[in-house]
Structures are given as structure tokens and as C-alpha cells.
Amino acid sequence: MAPTLAVSFNDSSDITDFVLNKGNGVKGLSEMGLESLPKQYIQPLEERMCGTKIMPHESIPIIDMSKWDDPKVAEAICEAAEKWGFFQIINHGVPIEVLENVKEATHQFFRLPAEEKRKYLKEFSPSNNVRFGTSFSPESEKALEWKDYLSLFYVSEDEASALWPAVCKDQVLEYMNRSEIVIRKLLDVLLKNLNVTEIDETKESLLMGSKRTNLNYYPICPNPELTVGVGRHSDVSTLTFLLQDDIGGLYVRGNNDSWIHVPPVSGSIVINVGDALQIMSNGRYKSIEHRVIANGNNNRISVPIFINPRPSDKISPFPEVLASGEKAVYKEVLYSDYVKHFFRKAHDGKKTIDMAKI
């Protein structure tokens, strides 16, 4: 049973040590029954949700995928990627049982004792491809985010079986394997709309040469209005394939500086365009800013799969997109440089993509 008495720390370095170094994460803080938010989690006013404009009646598209071959489905996918950068899919073919199993496995991992999770901290993990952490980039953030995560970079089934935590590896692998069929179909539809008629080996590498799955945990937060679960950012992926639970809290940027909630829909997957696809489509498809709020009443989880180019790939607008004389908006960038640029700073909206602009 977790302690519920409010615990005081002598100074901020005690909290940093408890959360970052001892493997407790913010989940450990949450379970101590803190009465107020520690100061290192208090976000500047401009980053808090309370002062922003929320559009309660707006919604990202929800697309029924049960008739893949219907041209209207392809049209809806491409329109959503161009206009919104985000959409939800239902009847997608990934069994509900697989989705429920990976959600339960996420809870199981975060229920592990701190000393078990600590084995996967950067300093102790058996591989750079398996990483337990908290916030986003604590060494470069002025204010921390109220989130813990386990990040699993996929190299092979053998490596995953050997190195990923036993409590969740089978469920994550099954989720990734079942999702791949859907991801390939989505990319096929999106690329045909860009006049890319065939995804050969080179293009497949550019689009989905590497994959990473995160298990995200957002514990109950004291003073949730003062912090964020995840700050404003766009993903650096080609596509992100996101499973969320039934709690809610994901917001995407709409028009006129407003924010739109992405409500949980039973059995659905949230799809969003990442920066890599925005670059490769020469801006036709939009990688949109999004954020997650903290919650004062419920723990929340989400399980995104990030579909990415390989680190060694150079990305730029596809020649087929520019064939009609359209001018390139983005230059060629080495994907590993792009990703390093993203991770070496705090979340800052859409600024990462500026490094690729001509």
C-alpha cells in the first residue's frame, strides 16, 4: 500500500534525487499524497492550459476503416492529414483484446517497485534502446512535466525478448506487430495522394525504417492547473499511432490559437502526422502541435508507436511531390541530427522543424 501522508522534502535536490535517480518517478511523488505541487513542476503562465482558448464543440475526424477499399475512406484520411494532422480510426483491424492487453501491461510495468524500474534508467539500462524516464528532457527544462515513461526502441524480436521488461514485452510486441498492417495501409493511401505510386525499399526505409513504442504514465497530480502532462510539441515521426485510455487529456492545436480535446473513443486509435512526413510531403500533410494536461482525479496512460525514418536516413520532399514544379519548402536533413535537435531542448511547440526550412 502506498503511503498517503504528505511528505516534505528538505530542498529541490531531494525531490530530483527521489524522482530521477531513485526510480520513483512522479508516480512516487503522487503516491505520497503531496498537498501541493513541487516548485520545479510549476509551468510558466503561458504554458498552462487555464489561460488558453479551448474549442468545446470542435473535434478531429473519426474515420471508420471497415471498408478500406472505399475511395471515400482514402479521401477522408488524406483530407484529415492535410487539414488537421490528426484523426481517429475505428474498425481498424487491431483486435480490442490486443489493445486492452497492452494497456494492462503498461499499468503492470508502472506498478513495479522503484528498484525494478530503476534498472532501466539511462545509467543502468542494459541497452540504449530501453529507457525508463520522467518528464521529457529534465536537464534542459526550466519546469518539469508530470509524466513517467518507458521507451522501447525496436531493433528485432530477439533483442526485445532479451532486453525489454518481462512484464510488458510480449504485449507490446503483439501490439506493434498487429499495428504494422494498419500503418502500411495508411502510408500507402497517404503516399498515393502525393503521386508516389509505389513504396519501394528505399521509401519504406524513409517512412518506417525505425519504430519506438512509449508506455506513458500520467499520475494524479496536486494542482494540475499549474503544470502539464506533456508540453506543446509536434512529433518528429513519420506517423504516430496512439492508444489512449478512457481518461482523456490530449489536446491538439486548432485555428486561431485554440485547442481541441481528443476524446477517448472506445477501441479507437489516434493517428497523427509527424514532422518527417510534413517534410517529405513538402508541407502538404501537417504535423500539428499537441499537449497533454495533468489530472487531479485520475491516473492516465497512453501507448504511442512512433514510426520513423532510420537515424542514418536523409529526409527531404519526395521528388514526386516536386515533379509538377512545386518549390521545395524544406532542405535535406539527416534524420539523426533532426531528432537530436528535438531532444536536446525542452518542448517548444513547432520550433524543431525550423531547422529543415529553406
Short mmCIF file of N, CA and C in Angstrom, two decimals, residues 176 179-180 183-184 187 204-213 235-241 271-277 280 304-310 335:
data_model
loop_
_atom_site.label_atom_id
_atom_site.label_comp_id
_atom_site.label_asym_id
_atom_site.label_seq_id
_atom_site.Cartn_x
_atom_site.Cartn_y
_atom_site.Cartn_z
N MET A 176 2.60 -3.94 -31.51
CA MET A 176 3.38 -3.39 -32.64
C MET A 176 3.15 -4.22 -33.91
N SER A 179 -0.31 -3.72 -35.35
CA SER A 179 -0.50 -2.35 -35.84
C SER A 179 0.18 -2.11 -37.18
N GLU A 180 1.23 -2.89 -37.47
CA GLU A 180 2.03 -2.62 -38.67
C GLU A 180 1.20 -2.71 -39.95
N ILE A 183 -0.65 0.53 -40.29
CA ILE A 183 0.28 1.63 -40.60
C ILE A 183 0.67 1.60 -42.07
N ARG A 184 0.97 0.40 -42.59
CA ARG A 184 1.34 0.28 -44.01
C ARG A 184 0.19 0.73 -44.91
N LEU A 187 -0.03 4.57 -44.81
CA LEU A 187 1.05 5.20 -45.58
C LEU A 187 0.83 5.03 -47.08
N GLU A 204 10.37 2.80 -48.18
CA GLU A 204 9.90 2.13 -46.95
C GLU A 204 10.84 2.45 -45.80
N SER A 205 12.14 2.47 -46.07
CA SER A 205 13.10 2.82 -45.04
C SER A 205 12.89 4.26 -44.57
N LEU A 206 12.71 5.16 -45.52
CA LEU A 206 12.49 6.56 -45.17
C LEU A 206 11.23 6.75 -44.33
N LEU A 207 10.20 6.00 -44.66
CA LEU A 207 8.92 6.18 -43.98
C LEU A 207 8.86 5.45 -42.65
N MET A 208 9.36 4.22 -42.61
CA MET A 208 9.16 3.40 -41.41
C MET A 208 10.36 2.50 -41.12
N GLY A 209 11.55 3.07 -41.29
CA GLY A 209 12.78 2.29 -41.07
C GLY A 209 13.07 2.01 -39.61
N SER A 210 12.48 2.78 -38.71
CA SER A 210 12.67 2.51 -37.28
C SER A 210 11.36 2.76 -36.54
N LYS A 211 11.23 2.06 -35.39
CA LYS A 211 9.99 2.15 -34.60
C LYS A 211 10.33 2.25 -33.12
N ARG A 212 9.58 3.06 -32.45
CA ARG A 212 9.73 3.20 -30.99
C ARG A 212 8.34 3.20 -30.36
N THR A 213 8.19 2.45 -29.28
CA THR A 213 6.92 2.48 -28.53
C THR A 213 7.20 3.04 -27.14
N ASP A 235 5.37 15.86 -33.08
CA ASP A 235 6.22 14.67 -33.09
C ASP A 235 7.23 14.74 -34.23
N VAL A 236 8.37 14.08 -34.05
CA VAL A 236 9.39 14.06 -35.10
C VAL A 236 9.25 12.84 -36.03
N SER A 237 8.19 12.07 -35.81
CA SER A 237 7.97 10.82 -36.54
C SER A 237 7.47 11.05 -37.97
N THR A 238 7.31 9.93 -38.69
CA THR A 238 6.54 9.94 -39.94
C THR A 238 5.06 9.94 -39.57
N LEU A 239 4.66 8.91 -38.85
CA LEU A 239 3.31 8.84 -38.28
C LEU A 239 3.42 8.40 -36.83
N THR A 240 2.48 8.84 -36.01
CA THR A 240 2.35 8.33 -34.65
C THR A 240 1.00 7.62 -34.54
N PHE A 241 1.05 6.46 -33.91
CA PHE A 241 -0.10 5.55 -33.79
C PHE A 241 -0.37 5.44 -32.30
N ILE A 271 -4.29 8.78 -34.84
CA ILE A 271 -3.18 8.86 -35.80
C ILE A 271 -2.78 10.32 -35.95
N ASN A 272 -1.49 10.59 -35.88
CA ASN A 272 -1.08 11.95 -36.24
C ASN A 272 0.16 11.96 -37.13
N VAL A 273 0.18 12.95 -38.00
CA VAL A 273 1.31 13.18 -38.90
C VAL A 273 2.46 13.75 -38.07
N GLY A 274 3.69 13.25 -38.32
CA GLY A 274 4.86 13.79 -37.66
C GLY A 274 5.66 14.70 -38.59
N ASP A 275 6.67 15.35 -38.02
CA ASP A 275 7.48 16.31 -38.79
C ASP A 275 8.12 15.67 -40.02
N ALA A 276 8.55 14.40 -39.90
CA ALA A 276 9.23 13.76 -41.04
C ALA A 276 8.30 13.69 -42.25
N LEU A 277 7.03 13.36 -42.02
CA LEU A 277 6.08 13.29 -43.15
C LEU A 277 5.71 14.69 -43.64
N MET A 280 8.61 15.39 -45.91
CA MET A 280 8.61 14.57 -47.13
C MET A 280 7.43 14.92 -48.06
N PRO A 304 1.90 5.29 -27.41
CA PRO A 304 2.16 5.65 -28.80
C PRO A 304 3.23 4.76 -29.44
N ILE A 305 3.02 4.44 -30.71
CA ILE A 305 4.08 3.85 -31.54
C ILE A 305 4.54 4.95 -32.48
N PHE A 306 5.81 5.27 -32.46
CA PHE A 306 6.36 6.28 -33.36
C PHE A 306 7.01 5.56 -34.54
N ILE A 307 6.49 5.82 -35.73
CA ILE A 307 7.02 5.23 -36.96
C ILE A 307 7.94 6.28 -37.59
N ASN A 308 9.21 5.95 -37.72
CA ASN A 308 10.22 6.95 -38.09
C ASN A 308 11.11 6.49 -39.24
N PRO A 309 11.79 7.45 -39.89
CA PRO A 309 12.94 7.08 -40.74
C PRO A 309 14.03 6.45 -39.87
N ARG A 310 15.02 5.83 -40.49
CA ARG A 310 16.19 5.36 -39.73
C ARG A 310 17.06 6.57 -39.39
N TYR A 335 18.31 12.59 -40.53
CA TYR A 335 17.25 12.39 -39.54
C TYR A 335 17.81 12.35 -38.11
#
